[in-house]
Short mmCIF file of C-alpha atoms in Angstrom, two decimals:
data_model
loop_
_atom_site.label_atom_id
_atom_site.label_comp_id
_atom_site.label_asym_id
_atom_site.label_seq_id
_atom_site.Cartn_x
_atom_site.Cartn_y
_atom_site.Cartn_z
CA UNK A 1 21.65 -6.91 18.71
CA UNK A 2 24.61 -8.16 16.70
CA UNK A 3 28.04 -6.53 16.81
CA UNK A 4 27.91 -6.17 13.02
CA UNK A 5 24.63 -4.26 13.15
CA UNK A 6 25.88 -1.94 15.89
CA UNK A 7 29.12 -1.25 14.05
CA UNK A 8 27.30 -0.50 10.80
CA UNK A 9 24.90 1.88 12.54
CA UNK A 10 27.74 3.74 14.27
CA UNK A 11 29.64 4.03 11.00
CA UNK A 12 26.63 5.33 9.05
CA UNK A 13 25.60 7.76 11.78
CA UNK A 14 29.06 9.28 11.69
CA UNK A 15 28.98 9.65 7.92
CA UNK A 16 25.48 11.13 8.02
CA UNK A 17 26.57 13.72 10.56
CA UNK A 18 29.34 14.74 8.14
CA UNK A 19 26.91 15.08 5.24
CA UNK A 20 28.14 12.07 3.27
CA UNK A 21 24.59 11.18 2.22
CA UNK A 22 21.19 12.83 2.33
CA UNK A 23 17.69 12.06 3.52
CA UNK A 24 15.34 9.30 2.49
CA UNK A 25 12.88 10.13 -0.27
CA UNK A 26 9.21 9.28 0.07
CA UNK A 27 5.80 9.73 -1.47
CA UNK A 28 2.26 8.85 -0.41
CA UNK A 29 -0.69 7.27 -2.21
CA UNK A 30 -3.88 7.59 -0.18
CA UNK A 31 -7.30 6.18 -1.03
CA UNK A 32 -10.66 7.36 0.31
CA UNK A 33 -14.24 6.61 -0.65
CA UNK A 34 -16.59 9.45 -1.47
CA UNK A 35 -19.77 9.03 0.57
CA UNK A 36 -23.05 10.85 1.05
CA UNK A 37 -24.20 12.40 4.32
CA UNK A 38 -25.91 9.15 5.33
CA UNK A 39 -22.66 7.20 5.13
CA UNK A 40 -23.49 5.42 1.85
CA UNK A 41 -20.97 4.97 -0.93
CA UNK A 42 -21.42 7.73 -3.50
CA UNK A 43 -23.25 6.83 -6.70
CA UNK A 44 -22.03 9.97 -8.49
CA UNK A 45 -19.24 9.97 -11.11
CA UNK A 46 -15.77 11.19 -10.26
CA UNK A 47 -16.15 15.00 -10.20
CA UNK A 48 -15.20 16.61 -13.51
CA UNK A 49 -13.83 19.59 -11.55
CA UNK A 50 -11.09 17.35 -10.10
CA UNK A 51 -9.65 16.63 -13.54
CA UNK A 52 -9.29 13.52 -15.68
CA UNK A 53 -8.74 10.41 -13.59
CA UNK A 54 -6.82 8.94 -16.53
CA UNK A 55 -4.17 11.64 -16.79
CA UNK A 56 -4.18 13.79 -13.64
CA UNK A 57 -0.84 13.20 -11.86
CA UNK A 58 -2.17 13.65 -8.31
CA UNK A 59 -5.95 13.04 -8.22
CA UNK A 60 -7.34 9.85 -9.71
CA UNK A 61 -9.46 6.86 -8.71
CA UNK A 62 -8.44 3.39 -7.68
CA UNK A 63 -11.09 0.77 -8.48
CA UNK A 64 -14.38 2.58 -8.50
CA UNK A 65 -15.77 5.96 -9.46
CA UNK A 66 -16.19 6.65 -5.74
CA UNK A 67 -12.70 5.60 -4.57
CA UNK A 68 -10.52 8.70 -4.72
CA UNK A 69 -6.77 8.17 -4.88
CA UNK A 70 -4.33 10.95 -4.05
CA UNK A 71 -0.70 10.74 -5.15
CA UNK A 72 1.93 13.12 -3.78
CA UNK A 73 5.23 14.02 -5.42
CA UNK A 74 8.43 12.62 -3.92
CA UNK A 75 9.80 14.59 -0.96
CA UNK A 76 12.80 14.40 1.34
CA UNK A 77 10.79 15.54 4.36
CA UNK A 78 7.68 13.60 5.44
CA UNK A 79 5.98 16.81 6.54
CA UNK A 80 6.17 18.16 2.98
CA UNK A 81 4.43 15.05 1.60
CA UNK A 82 1.70 15.39 4.23
CA UNK A 83 1.24 19.10 3.46
CA UNK A 84 0.72 18.30 -0.22
CA UNK A 85 -1.70 15.49 0.67
CA UNK A 86 -3.65 17.85 2.91
CA UNK A 87 -3.93 20.39 0.09
CA UNK A 88 -5.28 17.69 -2.23
CA UNK A 89 -8.02 17.05 0.32
CA UNK A 90 -8.74 20.76 0.75
CA UNK A 91 -8.89 21.30 -3.00
CA UNK A 92 -11.20 18.32 -3.45
CA UNK A 93 -13.60 19.56 -0.83
CA UNK A 94 -14.13 22.70 -2.91
CA UNK A 95 -15.81 20.47 -5.49
CA UNK A 96 -17.47 17.68 -3.49
CA UNK A 97 -20.61 19.55 -2.49
CA UNK A 98 -22.21 17.70 0.41
CA UNK A 99 -20.16 14.57 -0.10
CA UNK A 100 -17.51 13.46 2.38
CA UNK A 101 -14.25 11.50 2.16
CA UNK A 102 -14.61 8.32 4.22
CA UNK A 103 -11.70 8.19 6.71
CA UNK A 104 -11.71 4.42 7.40
CA UNK A 105 -10.27 1.51 5.47
CA UNK A 106 -13.37 -0.69 5.67
CA UNK A 107 -16.08 0.72 3.41
CA UNK A 108 -19.10 2.87 4.05
CA UNK A 109 -22.57 1.38 3.67
CA UNK A 110 -22.91 -0.59 0.43
CA UNK A 111 -25.98 -1.81 -1.43
CA UNK A 112 -24.69 -4.94 -3.07
CA UNK A 113 -22.00 -5.48 -5.66
CA UNK A 114 -23.43 -3.04 -8.20
CA UNK A 115 -23.30 -0.12 -5.75
CA UNK A 116 -19.51 -0.09 -6.29
CA UNK A 117 -19.42 1.53 -9.74
CA UNK A 118 -16.37 0.56 -11.80
CA UNK A 119 -14.27 3.56 -12.81
CA UNK A 120 -14.58 4.70 -16.43
CA UNK A 121 -11.37 6.08 -17.96
CA UNK A 122 -12.69 7.08 -21.36
CA UNK A 123 -12.58 5.62 -24.86
CA UNK A 124 -8.83 5.39 -25.46
CA UNK A 125 -7.16 1.99 -25.57
CA UNK A 126 -5.27 2.62 -22.36
CA UNK A 127 -8.44 3.87 -20.68
CA UNK A 128 -10.40 0.87 -21.93
CA UNK A 129 -7.69 -1.46 -20.64
CA UNK A 130 -7.90 0.07 -17.18
CA UNK A 131 -11.69 -0.35 -17.20
CA UNK A 132 -11.62 -3.96 -18.47
CA UNK A 133 -8.95 -4.85 -15.90
CA UNK A 134 -11.35 -3.68 -13.18
CA UNK A 135 -14.19 -5.68 -14.75
CA UNK A 136 -11.88 -8.67 -14.48
CA UNK A 137 -11.36 -8.00 -10.78
CA UNK A 138 -15.14 -7.94 -10.45
CA UNK A 139 -15.72 -11.34 -12.04
CA UNK A 140 -12.83 -12.86 -10.11
CA UNK A 141 -13.29 -11.38 -6.64
CA UNK A 142 -16.35 -9.14 -6.67
CA UNK A 143 -16.45 -5.37 -6.44
CA UNK A 144 -17.09 -5.13 -2.69
CA UNK A 145 -13.54 -6.14 -1.82
CA UNK A 146 -12.36 -3.33 -4.09
CA UNK A 147 -14.15 -0.74 -1.91
CA UNK A 148 -11.52 -1.17 0.82
CA UNK A 149 -9.09 1.75 1.15
CA UNK A 150 -5.57 2.17 2.49
CA UNK A 151 -2.31 4.07 2.27
CA UNK A 152 0.72 3.09 0.20
CA UNK A 153 4.04 4.53 1.32
CA UNK A 154 6.81 4.76 -1.28
CA UNK A 155 10.36 4.98 0.07
CA UNK A 156 13.85 5.11 -1.43
CA UNK A 157 17.34 5.56 -0.01
CA UNK A 158 19.87 8.06 -1.44
CA UNK A 159 22.41 6.80 -3.99
CA UNK A 160 25.29 8.02 -1.81
CA UNK A 161 24.16 5.70 0.99
CA UNK A 162 24.08 2.72 -1.36
CA UNK A 163 27.65 3.47 -2.43
CA UNK A 164 28.78 3.68 1.21
CA UNK A 165 27.15 0.32 1.97
CA UNK A 166 28.58 -1.30 -1.16
CA UNK A 167 32.08 -0.24 -0.18
CA UNK A 168 31.58 -1.36 3.42
CA UNK A 169 30.33 -4.77 2.28
CA UNK A 170 33.27 -5.19 -0.09
CA UNK A 171 30.85 -5.63 -2.98
CA UNK A 172 32.79 -3.47 -5.45
CA UNK A 173 32.64 -6.27 -8.02
CA UNK A 174 28.86 -5.72 -8.25
CA UNK A 175 27.37 -2.84 -10.17
CA UNK A 176 25.61 -0.29 -7.99
CA UNK A 177 22.25 -1.23 -9.57
CA UNK A 178 22.80 -4.93 -8.81
CA UNK A 179 23.94 -4.19 -5.28
CA UNK A 180 21.03 -1.85 -4.59
CA UNK A 181 18.50 -4.42 -5.81
CA UNK A 182 20.09 -7.18 -3.76
CA UNK A 183 19.99 -5.10 -0.58
CA UNK A 184 16.44 -3.90 -1.25
CA UNK A 185 15.37 -7.54 -1.43
CA UNK A 186 17.13 -8.11 1.88
CA UNK A 187 15.05 -5.26 3.30
CA UNK A 188 11.89 -6.83 1.87
CA UNK A 189 12.68 -10.22 3.45
CA UNK A 190 13.04 -8.61 6.87
CA UNK A 191 9.86 -6.64 6.28
CA UNK A 192 7.95 -9.79 5.41
CA UNK A 193 9.17 -11.48 8.58
CA UNK A 194 8.30 -8.54 10.83
CA UNK A 195 5.46 -6.57 9.18
CA UNK A 196 3.18 -7.92 11.92
CA UNK A 197 4.62 -5.12 14.09
CA UNK A 198 3.20 -2.41 11.79
CA UNK A 199 -0.12 -4.23 11.65
CA UNK A 200 -0.30 -4.36 15.44
CA UNK A 201 0.64 -0.71 15.93
CA UNK A 202 -1.23 0.88 13.03
CA UNK A 203 -4.00 -1.55 12.10
CA UNK A 204 -7.24 0.39 12.33
CA UNK A 205 -9.97 -1.87 10.95
CA UNK A 206 -11.38 -4.18 13.66
CA UNK A 207 -15.01 -3.51 12.68
CA UNK A 208 -17.17 -3.31 9.57
CA UNK A 209 -20.71 -2.72 8.39
CA UNK A 210 -22.85 -5.78 7.67
CA UNK A 211 -23.37 -4.57 4.11
CA UNK A 212 -19.76 -5.56 3.38
CA UNK A 213 -20.62 -9.27 3.67
CA UNK A 214 -23.19 -11.41 1.84
CA UNK A 215 -26.43 -11.86 3.75
CA UNK A 216 -26.17 -14.80 6.16
CA UNK A 217 -22.47 -15.33 5.51
CA UNK A 218 -20.92 -14.10 8.77
CA UNK A 219 -17.58 -15.69 9.76
CA UNK A 220 -17.33 -17.10 13.29
CA UNK A 221 -14.56 -14.62 14.18
CA UNK A 222 -17.00 -11.70 13.89
CA UNK A 223 -19.46 -10.71 16.60
CA UNK A 224 -22.53 -8.51 16.38
CA UNK A 225 -22.37 -4.98 17.76
CA UNK A 226 -25.70 -3.28 17.50
CA UNK A 227 -27.90 -3.97 14.50
CA UNK A 228 -25.56 -3.30 11.56
CA UNK A 229 -22.00 -3.64 12.88
CA UNK A 230 -19.72 -6.65 13.13
CA UNK A 231 -16.54 -6.58 15.19
CA UNK A 232 -13.61 -8.89 15.84
CA UNK A 233 -12.70 -8.24 19.49
CA UNK A 234 -8.92 -8.62 19.22
CA UNK A 235 -8.42 -7.87 15.49
CA UNK A 236 -6.11 -5.12 14.31
CA UNK A 237 -6.72 -5.03 10.55
CA UNK A 238 -9.63 -6.85 8.94
CA UNK A 239 -8.52 -5.10 5.74
CA UNK A 240 -5.43 -7.31 5.72
CA UNK A 241 -7.30 -10.46 6.79
CA UNK A 242 -8.96 -13.07 4.61
CA UNK A 243 -11.95 -10.71 4.49
CA UNK A 244 -9.84 -8.12 2.67
CA UNK A 245 -7.22 -8.22 -0.04
CA UNK A 246 -6.46 -11.92 -0.05
CA UNK A 247 -6.68 -14.46 -2.85
CA UNK A 248 -6.23 -18.24 -2.68
CA UNK A 249 -5.12 -18.52 -6.31
CA UNK A 250 -2.35 -15.97 -5.79
CA UNK A 251 -1.28 -17.62 -2.53
CA UNK A 252 0.28 -20.48 -4.46
CA UNK A 253 2.65 -18.14 -6.30
CA UNK A 254 5.01 -18.44 -3.29
CA UNK A 255 6.91 -15.22 -3.93
CA UNK A 256 9.51 -15.16 -1.15
CA UNK A 257 11.56 -12.21 -2.40
CA UNK A 258 14.93 -13.92 -2.31
CA UNK A 259 16.09 -12.34 -5.54
CA UNK A 260 14.98 -10.03 -8.30
CA UNK A 261 15.15 -12.78 -10.92
CA UNK A 262 12.90 -15.05 -8.82
CA UNK A 263 10.40 -12.26 -8.25
CA UNK A 264 10.23 -11.22 -11.90
CA UNK A 265 10.12 -14.82 -13.11
CA UNK A 266 7.23 -15.69 -10.82
CA UNK A 267 5.20 -12.66 -11.91
CA UNK A 268 5.89 -13.33 -15.59
CA UNK A 269 4.71 -16.91 -15.11
CA UNK A 270 1.52 -15.68 -13.41
CA UNK A 271 0.56 -13.23 -16.18
CA UNK A 272 1.08 -15.85 -18.89
CA UNK A 273 -0.40 -19.00 -17.28
CA UNK A 274 -4.14 -19.71 -17.71
CA UNK A 275 -6.22 -20.61 -14.67
CA UNK A 276 -9.15 -23.00 -15.29
CA UNK A 277 -11.66 -21.15 -13.10
CA UNK A 278 -10.90 -17.88 -14.87
CA UNK A 279 -11.12 -19.58 -18.26
CA UNK A 280 -14.58 -20.79 -17.28
CA UNK A 281 -15.62 -17.20 -16.61
CA UNK A 282 -14.77 -16.26 -20.18
CA UNK A 283 -12.66 -13.38 -21.44
CA UNK A 284 -15.33 -11.97 -23.75
CA UNK A 285 -19.08 -12.19 -24.05
CA UNK A 286 -19.49 -11.35 -27.70
CA UNK A 287 -18.03 -7.87 -28.10
CA UNK A 288 -18.13 -7.22 -24.35
CA UNK A 289 -14.84 -7.79 -22.53
CA UNK A 290 -15.19 -9.53 -19.14
CA UNK A 291 -11.49 -9.55 -18.24
CA UNK A 292 -8.17 -8.87 -19.94
CA UNK A 293 -7.28 -12.57 -20.05
CA UNK A 294 -7.88 -15.81 -18.13
CA UNK A 295 -4.43 -16.05 -16.57
CA UNK A 296 -3.51 -16.29 -12.87
CA UNK A 297 -2.94 -12.53 -12.98
CA UNK A 298 -4.41 -10.30 -15.68
CA UNK A 299 -1.50 -7.88 -15.19
CA UNK A 300 1.18 -7.55 -12.54
CA UNK A 301 -0.74 -4.98 -10.51
CA UNK A 302 -3.26 -7.69 -9.60
CA UNK A 303 -0.69 -9.34 -7.32
CA UNK A 304 -1.57 -8.51 -3.71
CA UNK A 305 1.33 -8.10 -1.31
CA UNK A 306 2.07 -6.01 1.75
CA UNK A 307 5.27 -4.73 0.10
CA UNK A 308 6.56 -4.43 -3.48
CA UNK A 309 9.88 -3.58 -5.13
CA UNK A 310 9.27 -0.82 -7.68
CA UNK A 311 10.90 1.08 -10.52
CA UNK A 312 9.41 3.96 -12.51
CA UNK A 313 8.41 2.51 -15.87
CA UNK A 314 9.18 3.92 -19.28
CA UNK A 315 6.86 4.00 -22.30
CA UNK A 316 5.50 0.54 -23.23
CA UNK A 317 7.28 -1.10 -20.29
CA UNK A 318 5.72 -3.28 -17.59
CA UNK A 319 6.76 -2.98 -13.91
CA UNK A 320 8.73 -6.23 -13.99
CA UNK A 321 10.49 -5.27 -17.22
CA UNK A 322 11.59 -2.01 -15.62
CA UNK A 323 12.92 -3.91 -12.60
CA UNK A 324 14.66 -6.45 -14.80
CA UNK A 325 16.34 -3.81 -16.93
CA UNK A 326 17.42 -1.28 -14.30
CA UNK A 327 16.88 -2.79 -10.87
CA UNK A 328 14.88 -1.75 -7.82
CA UNK A 329 14.45 2.01 -7.40
CA UNK A 330 12.15 2.22 -4.39
CA UNK A 331 9.92 0.20 -2.07
CA UNK A 332 6.14 0.41 -1.80
CA UNK A 333 4.70 -0.40 1.66
CA UNK A 334 1.08 -1.50 1.20
CA UNK A 335 -0.10 -2.74 4.61
CA UNK A 336 -1.14 0.58 6.18
CA UNK A 337 -4.75 1.12 7.21
CA UNK A 338 -6.32 4.55 7.27
CA UNK A 339 -6.52 5.76 10.86
CA UNK A 340 -10.06 7.20 11.00
CA UNK A 341 -9.09 9.49 13.89
CA UNK A 342 -6.60 11.38 11.67
CA UNK A 343 -7.79 13.77 8.91
CA UNK A 344 -5.26 12.34 6.42
CA UNK A 345 -5.30 8.79 7.75
CA UNK A 346 -1.67 9.05 8.86
CA UNK A 347 0.64 11.58 10.49
CA UNK A 348 4.31 12.54 10.50
CA UNK A 349 5.24 10.64 13.65
CA UNK A 350 4.03 7.39 12.09
CA UNK A 351 5.96 8.09 8.91
CA UNK A 352 9.10 8.67 10.98
CA UNK A 353 8.50 5.37 12.75
CA UNK A 354 8.03 3.53 9.46
CA UNK A 355 11.20 5.15 8.07
CA UNK A 356 13.11 3.85 11.09
CA UNK A 357 11.55 0.40 10.76
CA UNK A 358 12.58 0.26 7.10
CA UNK A 359 16.12 1.34 7.93
CA UNK A 360 16.29 -1.41 10.56
CA UNK A 361 14.99 -3.92 7.98
CA UNK A 362 17.79 -2.83 5.66
CA UNK A 363 20.66 -2.92 8.13
CA UNK A 364 19.74 -5.98 10.20
CA UNK A 365 20.82 -9.42 9.07
CA UNK A 366 18.41 -10.80 6.45
CA UNK A 367 19.08 -14.41 5.43
CA UNK A 368 17.37 -15.92 2.41
CA UNK A 369 13.97 -17.49 2.99
CA UNK A 370 14.05 -21.30 2.57
CA UNK A 371 11.08 -23.05 0.98
CA UNK A 372 9.79 -24.40 4.27
CA UNK A 373 9.78 -20.90 5.81
CA UNK A 374 8.07 -19.48 2.73
CA UNK A 375 5.06 -21.66 3.52
CA UNK A 376 4.86 -20.17 7.03
CA UNK A 377 5.90 -16.63 6.24
CA UNK A 378 2.47 -15.11 6.72
CA UNK A 379 1.51 -17.05 9.87
CA UNK A 380 2.55 -14.35 12.35
CA UNK A 381 1.01 -11.66 10.21
CA UNK A 382 -2.28 -13.57 10.07
CA UNK A 383 -2.30 -14.04 13.85
CA UNK A 384 -1.73 -10.35 14.52
CA UNK A 385 -4.33 -9.31 11.97
CA UNK A 386 -6.96 -11.52 13.62
CA UNK A 387 -5.89 -11.48 17.30
CA UNK A 388 -3.16 -8.87 17.67
CA UNK A 389 -4.54 -7.31 20.85
CA UNK A 390 -5.19 -10.66 22.56
CA UNK A 391 -2.90 -10.80 25.65
CA UNK A 392 -2.66 -14.58 25.23
CA UNK A 393 -1.36 -14.36 21.67
CA UNK A 394 2.09 -15.82 21.02
CA UNK A 395 4.04 -15.50 17.78
CA UNK A 396 6.59 -17.98 16.51
CA UNK A 397 10.22 -16.85 16.24
CA UNK A 398 12.84 -19.46 15.37
CA UNK A 399 10.83 -22.22 17.03
CA UNK A 400 10.05 -20.21 20.17
CA UNK A 401 6.72 -18.63 21.19
CA UNK A 402 6.89 -14.94 22.05
CA UNK A 403 4.39 -12.24 22.97
CA UNK A 404 3.88 -9.19 20.80
CA UNK A 405 5.15 -6.96 23.62
CA UNK A 406 8.31 -9.01 24.20
CA UNK A 407 9.36 -9.46 20.60
CA UNK A 408 8.17 -6.01 19.60
CA UNK A 409 10.16 -4.43 22.42
CA UNK A 410 13.29 -6.16 21.17
CA UNK A 411 12.71 -4.84 17.66
CA UNK A 412 12.12 -1.30 18.93
CA UNK A 413 15.36 -1.43 20.89
CA UNK A 414 17.24 -2.25 17.69
CA UNK A 415 15.26 0.38 15.80
CA UNK A 416 16.48 2.91 18.34
CA UNK A 417 19.98 2.42 16.94
CA UNK A 418 18.73 2.76 13.33
CA UNK A 419 17.10 6.05 14.37
CA UNK A 420 20.58 7.40 15.12
CA UNK A 421 21.43 7.23 11.41
CA UNK A 422 18.29 9.08 10.33
CA UNK A 423 18.44 11.64 13.13
CA UNK A 424 22.03 12.56 12.23
CA UNK A 425 20.44 14.21 9.18
CA UNK A 426 17.83 16.15 11.17
CA UNK A 427 17.47 18.84 13.77
CA UNK A 428 16.63 17.16 17.05
CA UNK A 429 15.73 13.46 17.18
CA UNK A 430 12.37 13.01 15.40
CA UNK A 431 12.97 9.33 14.61
CA UNK A 432 14.10 8.41 18.10
CA UNK A 433 11.09 10.28 19.48
CA UNK A 434 8.79 8.37 17.13
CA UNK A 435 10.15 5.02 18.29
CA UNK A 436 9.76 6.07 21.92
CA UNK A 437 6.23 7.37 21.32
CA UNK A 438 4.90 4.02 20.15
CA UNK A 439 6.72 1.81 22.64
CA UNK A 440 3.90 2.09 25.25
CA UNK A 441 1.45 0.77 22.65
CA UNK A 442 3.16 -2.64 22.82
CA UNK A 443 2.09 -3.12 26.41
CA UNK A 444 -1.26 -1.36 26.14
CA UNK A 445 -3.30 -2.39 23.07
CA UNK A 446 -6.01 0.12 23.97
CA UNK A 447 -3.69 2.86 22.67
CA UNK A 448 -3.65 1.45 19.13
CA UNK A 449 -6.10 2.75 16.49
CA UNK A 450 -7.92 -0.60 16.42
CA UNK A 451 -8.20 -0.54 20.22
CA UNK A 452 -9.41 3.07 20.22
CA UNK A 453 -12.06 2.41 17.59
CA UNK A 454 -13.49 -0.61 19.39
CA UNK A 455 -13.41 1.28 22.71
CA UNK A 456 -15.42 4.10 21.13
CA UNK A 457 -18.03 1.73 19.74
CA UNK A 458 -18.37 -0.02 23.10
CA UNK A 459 -18.51 3.22 25.09
CA UNK A 460 -21.02 5.06 22.90
CA UNK A 461 -23.04 2.19 21.47
CA UNK A 462 -22.58 3.73 18.02
CA UNK A 463 -22.74 1.64 14.89
CA UNK A 464 -19.57 1.49 12.79
CA UNK A 465 -21.16 3.72 10.13
CA UNK A 466 -22.29 6.25 12.72
CA UNK A 467 -18.87 6.53 14.35
CA UNK A 468 -16.91 6.85 11.10
CA UNK A 469 -19.45 9.25 9.61
CA UNK A 470 -19.06 11.49 12.66
CA UNK A 471 -15.29 11.47 12.22
CA UNK A 472 -15.67 12.16 8.48
CA UNK A 473 -17.78 15.22 9.25
CA UNK A 474 -15.20 16.49 11.77
CA UNK A 475 -12.38 16.10 9.25
CA UNK A 476 -14.46 17.68 6.49
CA UNK A 477 -15.30 20.73 8.60
CA UNK A 478 -11.63 21.25 9.39
CA UNK A 479 -10.34 20.73 5.84
CA UNK A 480 -13.04 22.87 4.24
CA UNK A 481 -12.11 25.75 6.55
CA UNK A 482 -8.40 25.53 5.78
CA UNK A 483 -7.16 27.18 2.61
CA UNK A 484 -5.03 25.56 -0.08
CA UNK A 485 -1.61 27.22 -0.39
CA UNK A 486 -2.21 29.89 -3.06
CA UNK A 487 0.43 28.92 -5.62
CA UNK A 488 -0.49 25.27 -5.25
CA UNK A 489 -4.21 26.05 -5.65
CA UNK A 490 -3.48 27.77 -8.97
CA UNK A 491 -1.42 24.76 -10.07
CA UNK A 492 -4.22 22.37 -9.15
CA UNK A 493 -6.73 24.40 -11.15
CA UNK A 494 -4.42 24.38 -14.16
CA UNK A 495 -3.93 20.61 -13.84
CA UNK A 496 -7.67 20.05 -14.11
CA UNK A 497 -7.90 21.60 -17.57
CA UNK A 498 -4.59 20.15 -18.72
CA UNK A 499 -5.54 16.64 -17.67
CA UNK A 500 -8.86 16.74 -19.53
CA UNK A 501 -7.09 17.99 -22.67
CA UNK A 502 -4.48 15.24 -22.35
CA UNK A 503 -7.21 12.60 -22.20
CA UNK A 504 -8.88 14.05 -25.32
CA UNK A 505 -5.53 14.07 -27.13
CA UNK A 506 -4.91 10.41 -26.28
CA UNK A 507 -8.37 9.44 -27.49
CA UNK A 508 -7.99 11.32 -30.78
CA UNK A 509 -4.57 9.80 -31.43
CA UNK A 510 -5.79 6.20 -30.99
CA UNK A 511 -6.22 4.43 -34.33
CA UNK A 512 -5.60 0.80 -33.31
CA UNK A 513 -8.45 -1.56 -32.44
CA UNK A 514 -8.50 -2.46 -28.75
CA UNK A 515 -8.05 -6.18 -29.44
CA UNK A 516 -4.87 -5.46 -31.39
CA UNK A 517 -3.66 -3.02 -28.74
CA UNK A 518 -4.12 -5.63 -26.03
CA UNK A 519 -2.40 -8.33 -28.07
CA UNK A 520 0.61 -6.10 -28.64
CA UNK A 521 0.72 -5.24 -24.93
CA UNK A 522 0.82 -8.85 -23.77
CA UNK A 523 3.31 -9.84 -26.45
CA UNK A 524 5.61 -7.09 -25.25
CA UNK A 525 4.95 -7.91 -21.57
CA UNK A 526 6.08 -11.50 -22.06
CA UNK A 527 9.47 -10.45 -23.41
CA UNK A 528 12.35 -10.25 -20.90
CA UNK A 529 14.36 -7.05 -20.92
CA UNK A 530 18.14 -6.93 -20.54
CA UNK A 531 18.62 -8.85 -17.30
CA UNK A 532 20.83 -7.62 -14.50
CA UNK A 533 23.72 -9.74 -13.28
CA UNK A 534 22.84 -12.62 -10.97
CA UNK A 535 22.53 -11.50 -7.39
CA UNK A 536 23.90 -12.98 -4.24
CA UNK A 537 22.79 -12.32 -0.69
CA UNK A 538 24.45 -9.03 0.24
#
């Protein structure tokens, strides 16, 4: 633990105790497949009673009609975000009939590619674009990969804290927006180097149903459990492995997050550069659109990463244009599996731990990533994803081999200091308690969600589908019995009607042909916005 890190933590903890800055702000995006009582992916459309998936601010779909996505508002207290998320589940269960929300990241039972029905967002140009984008994902990667679910955690730090750090770093010659973006990218670099820790602790997908894979195409790393289940004995998160959201074409983008300009430039190159294999697939088959274009990425959202810098976009603005014009506003953590043992897939103690991890990533030294390290950046993550609970596993740190428990214990010790900053804003020590709560998991992999799930399968002999379906029924019974907070229930009901009317209004207002709409979109997307000043390594 460096003297500089310790001094910064002590300084910030003192300022926090005196109210010089406020709490972190966070929001949750949580996906979950709708399934029937046999554990099969639902073939029914997104329920009309949940509102328009195009315009509803909190209940939508991700890829398919069956993949619910819940979006909470931004809150300063993690418990408030979880309460809202729980009410979204409770409200949904009023309208799901016998269907259940699948609580695991790896999908329920599938019946081939076509059983994952692509979401339909209506006849408007923006709705058509969303649908065609998903058709493009189908022809490029297949729909089955898109049935995987997870949690995205959005996090931002208060402006007052950024000003304190800017003054402490002597960076007064930088604008606050430039400084904030530079430091957020420092946080991202540390996250990329150490996200294996979150995958070890919270990975919860070491098993899957055979229907997820093509017949006869079983990787060597998977073993049979029962008739229909495949397991990887030491895996933590098959969702984040090469079986999940991975893509060899995107891997060569080499986004190392050294600067905002590099990040934006790489994405802009990817959405404007054709890829021969995608050209061969064809963009249109007569009047039928197969994909939005034949470029490396159709749009920026197609880029898969375990973390993203984000900025709320304005009208007719792409994510990278928003970043380029006004800098990084918040961070999106994308590597979190659903814990099937938890009704919401996550709980407050884990959010407190992640908050502390992110604060440590911000405050610890974060040198730029040289090209040679960029090529190896994901090696430790890949090892933990595939073998994280293997006692013989060793990760590479600065040329030295280290165990998960050894290196992880060192990180948690430093996180304990970062918790002092966050706990100075709270009653008690919820962040310090969260760090302490997960420390035993480093030495005992059986305590992790992936370890618990495999232990259950081995102890009971259940198939993956049977075990997760049982948990889904338990969560459903609990959530159906709990009432939605009355004022919020009324708001949700109002949002249903409002969202459907908003979709109708958008469709009526559209006069432009879709081809022209799409051309205008990509012309605008290729144009740089007012760039921020060049950034150094803060």
